[in-house]
mmCIF file of C-alpha atoms in Angstrom:
data_model
loop_
_atom_site.group_PDB
_atom_site.id
_atom_site.type_symbol
_atom_site.label_atom_id
_atom_site.label_comp_id
_atom_site.label_asym_id
_atom_site.label_seq_id
_atom_site.Cartn_x
_atom_site.Cartn_y
_atom_site.Cartn_z
ATOM 1 C CA UNK A 1 -0.041 -0.006 0.196
ATOM 2 C CA UNK A 2 0.914 3.271 -0.632
ATOM 3 C CA UNK A 3 0.065 6.604 0.991
ATOM 4 C CA UNK A 4 1.105 10.177 0.426
ATOM 5 C CA UNK A 5 1.414 13.458 2.444
ATOM 6 C CA UNK A 6 1.162 16.928 0.998
ATOM 7 C CA UNK A 7 2.012 20.206 3.040
ATOM 8 C CA UNK A 8 0.099 23.142 2.655
ATOM 9 C CA UNK A 9 0.950 26.811 3.313
ATOM 10 C CA UNK A 10 -2.067 29.239 2.185
ATOM 11 C CA UNK A 11 -2.796 27.334 -0.600
ATOM 12 C CA UNK A 12 -4.730 28.433 -3.645
ATOM 13 C CA UNK A 13 -7.564 26.325 -5.582
ATOM 14 C CA UNK A 14 -4.927 24.943 -7.886
ATOM 15 C CA UNK A 15 -4.203 22.361 -4.921
ATOM 16 C CA UNK A 16 -7.170 20.374 -5.815
ATOM 17 C CA UNK A 17 -6.039 20.078 -9.355
ATOM 18 C CA UNK A 18 -2.333 19.047 -8.223
ATOM 19 C CA UNK A 19 -4.004 16.233 -5.608
ATOM 20 C CA UNK A 20 -5.988 15.012 -8.263
ATOM 21 C CA UNK A 21 -2.905 14.015 -10.321
ATOM 22 C CA UNK A 22 -2.139 11.092 -7.664
ATOM 23 C CA UNK A 23 -5.237 10.784 -5.757
ATOM 24 C CA UNK A 24 -6.401 7.656 -7.687
ATOM 25 C CA UNK A 25 -2.983 5.804 -7.221
ATOM 26 C CA UNK A 26 -2.579 6.014 -3.826
ATOM 27 C CA UNK A 27 -4.404 4.625 -0.952
ATOM 28 C CA UNK A 28 -4.629 7.171 1.581
ATOM 29 C CA UNK A 29 -3.673 11.120 1.641
ATOM 30 C CA UNK A 30 -2.379 12.938 4.917
ATOM 31 C CA UNK A 31 -3.112 16.615 4.248
ATOM 32 C CA UNK A 32 -1.144 18.607 6.574
ATOM 33 C CA UNK A 33 -1.806 22.237 6.725
ATOM 34 C CA UNK A 34 0.358 24.820 8.181
ATOM 35 C CA UNK A 35 -1.682 27.821 7.093
ATOM 36 C CA UNK A 36 -2.986 30.917 8.774
ATOM 37 C CA UNK A 37 -6.371 29.777 8.410
ATOM 38 C CA UNK A 38 -7.972 26.333 8.144
ATOM 39 C CA UNK A 39 -8.802 25.243 4.595
ATOM 40 C CA UNK A 40 -10.417 21.729 5.349
ATOM 41 C CA UNK A 41 -13.725 22.806 3.566
ATOM 42 C CA UNK A 42 -11.530 22.785 0.244
ATOM 43 C CA UNK A 43 -11.095 18.816 0.594
ATOM 44 C CA UNK A 44 -14.803 17.843 1.722
ATOM 45 C CA UNK A 45 -15.395 16.364 -1.281
ATOM 46 C CA UNK A 46 -12.431 14.068 -1.551
ATOM 47 C CA UNK A 47 -14.210 11.506 0.627
ATOM 48 C CA UNK A 48 -12.866 9.131 3.306
ATOM 49 C CA UNK A 49 -9.594 8.693 1.529
ATOM 50 C CA UNK A 50 -7.821 11.762 3.350
ATOM 51 C CA UNK A 51 -7.079 12.959 6.535
ATOM 52 C CA UNK A 52 -6.708 16.637 7.117
ATOM 53 C CA UNK A 53 -4.584 17.987 10.112
ATOM 54 C CA UNK A 54 -4.448 21.834 10.462
ATOM 55 C CA UNK A 55 -1.489 22.922 12.487
ATOM 56 C CA UNK A 56 -2.997 26.137 13.724
ATOM 57 C CA UNK A 57 0.164 27.676 12.529
ATOM 58 C CA UNK A 58 3.273 27.279 10.329
ATOM 59 C CA UNK A 59 5.438 24.738 11.979
ATOM 60 C CA UNK A 60 7.823 24.228 9.234
ATOM 61 C CA UNK A 61 7.884 21.848 6.379
ATOM 62 C CA UNK A 62 9.983 19.269 8.152
ATOM 63 C CA UNK A 63 7.626 18.806 11.318
ATOM 64 C CA UNK A 64 4.727 18.767 8.984
ATOM 65 C CA UNK A 65 6.082 15.665 6.667
ATOM 66 C CA UNK A 66 6.970 13.804 9.996
ATOM 67 C CA UNK A 67 3.517 14.318 11.179
ATOM 68 C CA UNK A 68 2.102 12.878 7.925
ATOM 69 C CA UNK A 69 4.850 10.009 7.685
ATOM 70 C CA UNK A 70 4.226 9.046 11.461
ATOM 71 C CA UNK A 71 0.753 8.617 10.693
ATOM 72 C CA UNK A 72 1.161 6.566 7.732
ATOM 73 C CA UNK A 73 3.517 4.306 9.519
ATOM 74 C CA UNK A 74 1.074 3.825 12.347
ATOM 75 C CA UNK A 75 -1.441 2.977 9.623
ATOM 76 C CA UNK A 76 0.701 0.100 8.350
ATOM 77 C CA UNK A 77 1.964 1.655 5.356
ATOM 78 C CA UNK A 78 5.381 0.958 3.912
ATOM 79 C CA UNK A 79 5.858 3.882 1.622
ATOM 80 C CA UNK A 80 4.609 7.347 1.397
ATOM 81 C CA UNK A 81 4.763 10.212 -1.538
ATOM 82 C CA UNK A 82 6.113 13.555 0.085
ATOM 83 C CA UNK A 83 4.412 16.496 -1.893
ATOM 84 C CA UNK A 84 4.269 20.122 -1.712
ATOM 85 C CA UNK A 85 1.139 21.892 -2.843
ATOM 86 C CA UNK A 86 2.643 23.467 -5.836
ATOM 87 C CA UNK A 87 3.459 20.097 -7.594
ATOM 88 C CA UNK A 88 1.807 17.627 -9.547
ATOM 89 C CA UNK A 89 2.314 14.238 -11.402
ATOM 90 C CA UNK A 90 1.912 14.243 -15.140
ATOM 91 C CA UNK A 91 1.820 10.666 -15.796
ATOM 92 C CA UNK A 92 1.835 8.586 -12.568
ATOM 93 C CA UNK A 93 0.611 5.184 -12.907
ATOM 94 C CA UNK A 94 0.104 1.666 -11.160
ATOM 95 C CA UNK A 95 3.357 0.718 -12.712
ATOM 96 C CA UNK A 96 5.401 2.840 -10.058
ATOM 97 C CA UNK A 97 3.651 0.699 -7.358
ATOM 98 C CA UNK A 98 4.673 -2.458 -8.938
ATOM 99 C CA UNK A 99 8.073 -1.336 -9.406
ATOM 100 C CA UNK A 100 8.750 -0.533 -5.669
ATOM 101 C CA UNK A 101 6.827 -3.561 -4.652
ATOM 102 C CA UNK A 102 8.675 -5.802 -7.016
ATOM 103 C CA UNK A 103 12.055 -4.243 -6.108
ATOM 104 C CA UNK A 104 14.398 -6.611 -4.185
ATOM 105 C CA UNK A 105 17.210 -4.208 -3.036
ATOM 106 C CA UNK A 106 16.303 -3.405 0.237
ATOM 107 C CA UNK A 107 18.883 -0.470 0.537
ATOM 108 C CA UNK A 108 16.681 1.921 -1.493
ATOM 109 C CA UNK A 109 15.272 4.479 0.901
ATOM 110 C CA UNK A 110 13.732 6.531 -1.699
ATOM 111 C CA UNK A 111 12.511 6.997 -5.051
ATOM 112 C CA UNK A 112 12.522 10.342 -7.066
ATOM 113 C CA UNK A 113 10.844 11.456 -10.253
ATOM 114 C CA UNK A 114 12.186 13.524 -13.176
ATOM 115 C CA UNK A 115 11.013 17.305 -12.967
ATOM 116 C CA UNK A 116 9.234 19.499 -15.485
ATOM 117 C CA UNK A 117 10.182 22.908 -14.509
ATOM 118 C CA UNK A 118 8.867 26.012 -16.896
ATOM 119 C CA UNK A 119 7.788 23.213 -19.652
ATOM 120 C CA UNK A 120 11.208 21.845 -19.574
ATOM 121 C CA UNK A 121 12.869 18.543 -18.675
ATOM 122 C CA UNK A 122 15.348 18.791 -15.757
ATOM 123 C CA UNK A 123 17.296 16.467 -13.573
ATOM 124 C CA UNK A 124 17.507 18.302 -10.395
ATOM 125 C CA UNK A 125 19.514 15.590 -8.502
ATOM 126 C CA UNK A 126 23.032 16.058 -7.236
ATOM 127 C CA UNK A 127 25.050 12.847 -8.094
ATOM 128 C CA UNK A 128 28.480 11.785 -6.828
ATOM 129 C CA UNK A 129 30.441 8.528 -8.690
ATOM 130 C CA UNK A 130 27.199 8.690 -10.978
ATOM 131 C CA UNK A 131 24.846 7.956 -8.136
ATOM 132 C CA UNK A 132 21.998 10.408 -7.256
ATOM 133 C CA UNK A 133 22.790 11.603 -3.641
ATOM 134 C CA UNK A 134 20.395 14.851 -3.392
ATOM 135 C CA UNK A 135 17.290 15.555 -4.674
ATOM 136 C CA UNK A 136 14.025 17.510 -4.097
ATOM 137 C CA UNK A 137 11.289 16.650 -1.739
ATOM 138 C CA UNK A 138 8.287 17.024 -4.076
ATOM 139 C CA UNK A 139 7.393 13.759 -5.615
ATOM 140 C CA UNK A 140 9.743 11.228 -3.508
ATOM 141 C CA UNK A 141 8.675 7.793 -2.651
ATOM 142 C CA UNK A 142 9.826 7.383 1.033
ATOM 143 C CA UNK A 143 10.382 4.166 2.915
ATOM 144 C CA UNK A 144 8.571 4.762 6.239
ATOM 145 C CA UNK A 145 10.497 2.296 8.145
ATOM 146 C CA UNK A 146 14.103 3.725 6.988
ATOM 147 C CA UNK A 147 12.425 7.396 7.730
ATOM 148 C CA UNK A 148 11.755 6.368 11.398
ATOM 149 C CA UNK A 149 14.918 4.664 11.856
ATOM 150 C CA UNK A 150 17.308 7.761 11.073
ATOM 151 C CA UNK A 151 15.145 9.978 13.011
ATOM 152 C CA UNK A 152 12.737 11.780 10.062
ATOM 153 C CA UNK A 153 13.176 15.088 8.549
ATOM 154 C CA UNK A 154 15.104 17.704 10.738
ATOM 155 C CA UNK A 155 12.701 19.709 12.493
ATOM 156 C CA UNK A 156 14.732 22.625 13.736
ATOM 157 C CA UNK A 157 15.793 23.800 10.144
ATOM 158 C CA UNK A 158 11.851 24.453 9.542
ATOM 159 C CA UNK A 159 12.057 25.018 5.937
ATOM 160 C CA UNK A 160 14.840 25.276 3.433
ATOM 161 C CA UNK A 161 17.460 22.362 3.288
ATOM 162 C CA UNK A 162 15.165 19.668 4.998
ATOM 163 C CA UNK A 163 15.275 17.744 1.457
ATOM 164 C CA UNK A 164 19.035 18.161 1.434
ATOM 165 C CA UNK A 165 19.969 17.020 5.117
ATOM 166 C CA UNK A 166 17.718 14.151 4.698
ATOM 167 C CA UNK A 167 19.214 12.894 1.845
ATOM 168 C CA UNK A 168 22.482 13.374 3.241
ATOM 169 C CA UNK A 169 21.219 11.707 6.355
ATOM 170 C CA UNK A 170 20.369 8.562 4.083
ATOM 171 C CA UNK A 171 23.956 8.465 2.407
ATOM 172 C CA UNK A 172 25.701 8.756 5.709
ATOM 173 C CA UNK A 173 23.541 5.636 7.165
ATOM 174 C CA UNK A 174 24.638 3.717 3.918
ATOM 175 C CA UNK A 175 21.231 3.760 1.948
ATOM 176 C CA UNK A 176 20.571 4.705 -1.668
ATOM 177 C CA UNK A 177 18.318 6.900 -4.076
ATOM 178 C CA UNK A 178 16.862 5.641 -7.100
ATOM 179 C CA UNK A 179 14.918 7.363 -10.064
ATOM 180 C CA UNK A 180 11.841 6.541 -11.107
ATOM 181 C CA UNK A 181 12.010 6.223 -14.974
ATOM 182 C CA UNK A 182 9.742 8.355 -17.086
ATOM 183 C CA UNK A 183 7.643 9.321 -14.108
ATOM 184 C CA UNK A 184 7.305 13.153 -14.671
ATOM 185 C CA UNK A 185 6.379 15.475 -11.850
ATOM 186 C CA UNK A 186 5.571 19.253 -12.957
ATOM 187 C CA UNK A 187 7.197 21.643 -10.367
ATOM 188 C CA UNK A 188 7.002 25.495 -9.382
ATOM 189 C CA UNK A 189 9.846 27.265 -8.831
ATOM 190 C CA UNK A 190 7.968 30.279 -7.108
ATOM 191 C CA UNK A 191 9.352 33.665 -8.113
ATOM 192 C CA UNK A 192 12.487 32.399 -10.253
ATOM 193 C CA UNK A 193 13.067 34.372 -13.696
ATOM 194 C CA UNK A 194 15.990 34.513 -16.170
ATOM 195 C CA UNK A 195 17.612 37.707 -16.469
ATOM 196 C CA UNK A 196 20.802 39.695 -17.766
ATOM 197 C CA UNK A 197 22.957 42.542 -17.074
ATOM 198 C CA UNK A 198 25.622 43.574 -19.999
ATOM 199 C CA UNK A 199 26.956 40.451 -21.001
ATOM 200 C CA UNK A 200 25.886 38.260 -17.959
ATOM 201 C CA UNK A 201 23.031 36.072 -17.851
ATOM 202 C CA UNK A 202 21.508 34.309 -14.699
ATOM 203 C CA UNK A 203 18.620 32.823 -13.206
ATOM 204 C CA UNK A 204 17.708 34.751 -10.251
ATOM 205 C CA UNK A 205 15.303 33.310 -7.545
ATOM 206 C CA UNK A 206 14.263 36.428 -6.076
ATOM 207 C CA UNK A 207 13.872 35.102 -2.749
ATOM 208 C CA UNK A 208 12.597 37.086 0.389
ATOM 209 C CA UNK A 209 14.800 38.175 3.225
ATOM 210 C CA UNK A 210 13.472 35.471 5.397
ATOM 211 C CA UNK A 211 13.937 33.076 2.914
ATOM 212 C CA UNK A 212 17.705 34.245 2.656
ATOM 213 C CA UNK A 213 17.829 33.802 6.070
ATOM 214 C CA UNK A 214 16.816 30.380 6.331
ATOM 215 C CA UNK A 215 18.915 29.632 3.310
ATOM 216 C CA UNK A 216 21.940 30.628 4.652
ATOM 217 C CA UNK A 217 21.520 29.382 8.180
ATOM 218 C CA UNK A 218 20.322 26.026 7.083
ATOM 219 C CA UNK A 219 23.013 25.727 4.318
ATOM 220 C CA UNK A 220 25.988 26.601 6.592
ATOM 221 C CA UNK A 221 24.832 23.637 9.252
ATOM 222 C CA UNK A 222 24.128 21.377 6.619
ATOM 223 C CA UNK A 223 27.121 21.853 4.835
ATOM 224 C CA UNK A 224 29.370 21.530 8.137
ATOM 225 C CA UNK A 225 27.321 18.779 9.236
ATOM 226 C CA UNK A 226 28.090 16.448 6.120
ATOM 227 C CA UNK A 227 30.998 17.707 4.548
ATOM 228 C CA UNK A 228 32.962 14.165 5.265
ATOM 229 C CA UNK A 229 29.722 12.222 3.754
ATOM 230 C CA UNK A 230 29.932 14.107 0.415
ATOM 231 C CA UNK A 231 33.069 16.419 -0.674
ATOM 232 C CA UNK A 232 30.923 17.031 -4.008
ATOM 233 C CA UNK A 233 28.042 18.668 -1.976
ATOM 234 C CA UNK A 234 30.603 20.997 0.085
ATOM 235 C CA UNK A 235 32.078 22.159 -3.297
ATOM 236 C CA UNK A 236 28.809 22.958 -4.736
ATOM 237 C CA UNK A 237 27.574 24.749 -1.722
ATOM 238 C CA UNK A 238 30.577 26.842 -1.354
ATOM 239 C CA UNK A 239 30.292 28.026 -5.073
ATOM 240 C CA UNK A 240 26.390 28.531 -5.038
ATOM 241 C CA UNK A 241 26.648 30.322 -1.774
ATOM 242 C CA UNK A 242 29.114 32.683 -3.544
ATOM 243 C CA UNK A 243 26.688 32.872 -6.751
ATOM 244 C CA UNK A 244 23.885 33.759 -4.481
ATOM 245 C CA UNK A 245 25.356 36.687 -3.217
ATOM 246 C CA UNK A 246 26.707 38.151 -6.335
ATOM 247 C CA UNK A 247 23.215 37.842 -7.923
ATOM 248 C CA UNK A 248 21.613 39.559 -5.172
ATOM 249 C CA UNK A 249 23.830 42.333 -5.586
ATOM 250 C CA UNK A 250 23.638 42.311 -9.266
ATOM 251 C CA UNK A 251 20.035 41.566 -10.330
ATOM 252 C CA UNK A 252 17.504 41.523 -7.313
ATOM 253 C CA UNK A 253 15.503 44.187 -5.478
ATOM 254 C CA UNK A 254 15.642 44.790 -1.651
ATOM 255 C CA UNK A 255 19.725 43.920 -1.796
ATOM 256 C CA UNK A 256 20.477 45.484 1.683
ATOM 257 C CA UNK A 257 17.448 43.654 3.590
ATOM 258 C CA UNK A 258 18.687 40.225 2.076
ATOM 259 C CA UNK A 259 22.564 41.021 2.709
ATOM 260 C CA UNK A 260 21.343 41.612 6.224
ATOM 261 C CA UNK A 261 19.517 38.158 6.581
ATOM 262 C CA UNK A 262 22.282 36.537 5.148
ATOM 263 C CA UNK A 263 24.061 37.826 7.894
ATOM 264 C CA UNK A 264 21.767 37.368 10.683
ATOM 265 C CA UNK A 265 21.774 33.427 9.119
ATOM 266 C CA UNK A 266 25.393 33.379 9.665
ATOM 267 C CA UNK A 267 25.268 34.612 12.895
ATOM 268 C CA UNK A 268 22.393 32.585 14.268
ATOM 269 C CA UNK A 269 24.307 29.339 12.635
ATOM 270 C CA UNK A 270 27.282 30.318 14.787
ATOM 271 C CA UNK A 271 25.227 30.548 17.988
ATOM 272 C CA UNK A 272 23.156 27.309 17.415
ATOM 273 C CA UNK A 273 20.029 29.334 17.055
ATOM 274 C CA UNK A 274 17.778 27.205 14.804
ATOM 275 C CA UNK A 275 13.679 26.700 14.267
ATOM 276 C CA UNK A 276 11.288 29.631 13.226
ATOM 277 C CA UNK A 277 12.846 33.141 12.340
ATOM 278 C CA UNK A 278 13.353 35.324 15.457
ATOM 279 C CA UNK A 279 13.813 38.901 15.130
#
C-alpha cells in the first residue's frame, strides 16, 4: 500500500488539481496544513480517503512531513509520497507501485521522479560517482521504516535544506536513492526568472529576505554537518553561496535587506539558533 502526504501553506485552488494527479494512485492522503487559517472545506468532497490536519500555524515543512509520515507508518503503510502544494504528476500510474513492490534492493530508501520546470525536463539531482545523492522533496516516494530509523526530517531547520539534509543523512547511514524512470513531476519554482546585466545572464530566485535567512543558516549547518559525507556537495555549496550573493547584488531588489538577513543567518548558525525566524 502507498500513502501520500502533502504540506500546505495558504494554498490557492490549484491544490485540488494537483492532488487529483495522484489521488487515484494512492491508498490514502494526509493533508498537513501549516496555513494561517483552516482550509479543510476545500477537501470535503474528497471523501474518506484523506485525513486533514490543521496545525494552527506554521510548524515548518520538516515537522509537517514528519506528522504525515508517522501517521502513515502507524496505519501500516510502508511507503509514502511527499508532495508540496505546487507540484503535480503528469503521468503517475500503477506501474510505479509495481516497480516499488517488486524491487528486491532493500537498501533503497527513496525514489524520485524526473522534473518538468517551465515546460522543460530537468535532472535536479546532485550525483556523486554517477549515483544520485540529493533530490528535491516533492514527488519522492519514501520508505517509512527507514524514515523512522534515521530520525525523520530535521525539524530544527524549519524550511529550506530539509530535503538536502534528509538525503545526506541517508547517504551517511548507507542507504541509496533511485530514479523512477519516465515518471514526470511538474514543479513550480516560485519567483525565479531569467535576467541579464551587460553580458552576464543568470537565473535569479528572488527569494524574500526571510527565505535568505533560512537558506544561509541551514546551508551552513548542513554543509558543516555532512562535509565528510559528500565532498561534492560541500564544493557545490561553497560555489552556490558565492553566486547567490553576487546575483542579489547584481539583479535583485531589496539588496541590503537580503544581505542583512544572510548575515543574521550566519550569526544564528554560529550561535546554534534554529527553528522559526526570530527577529
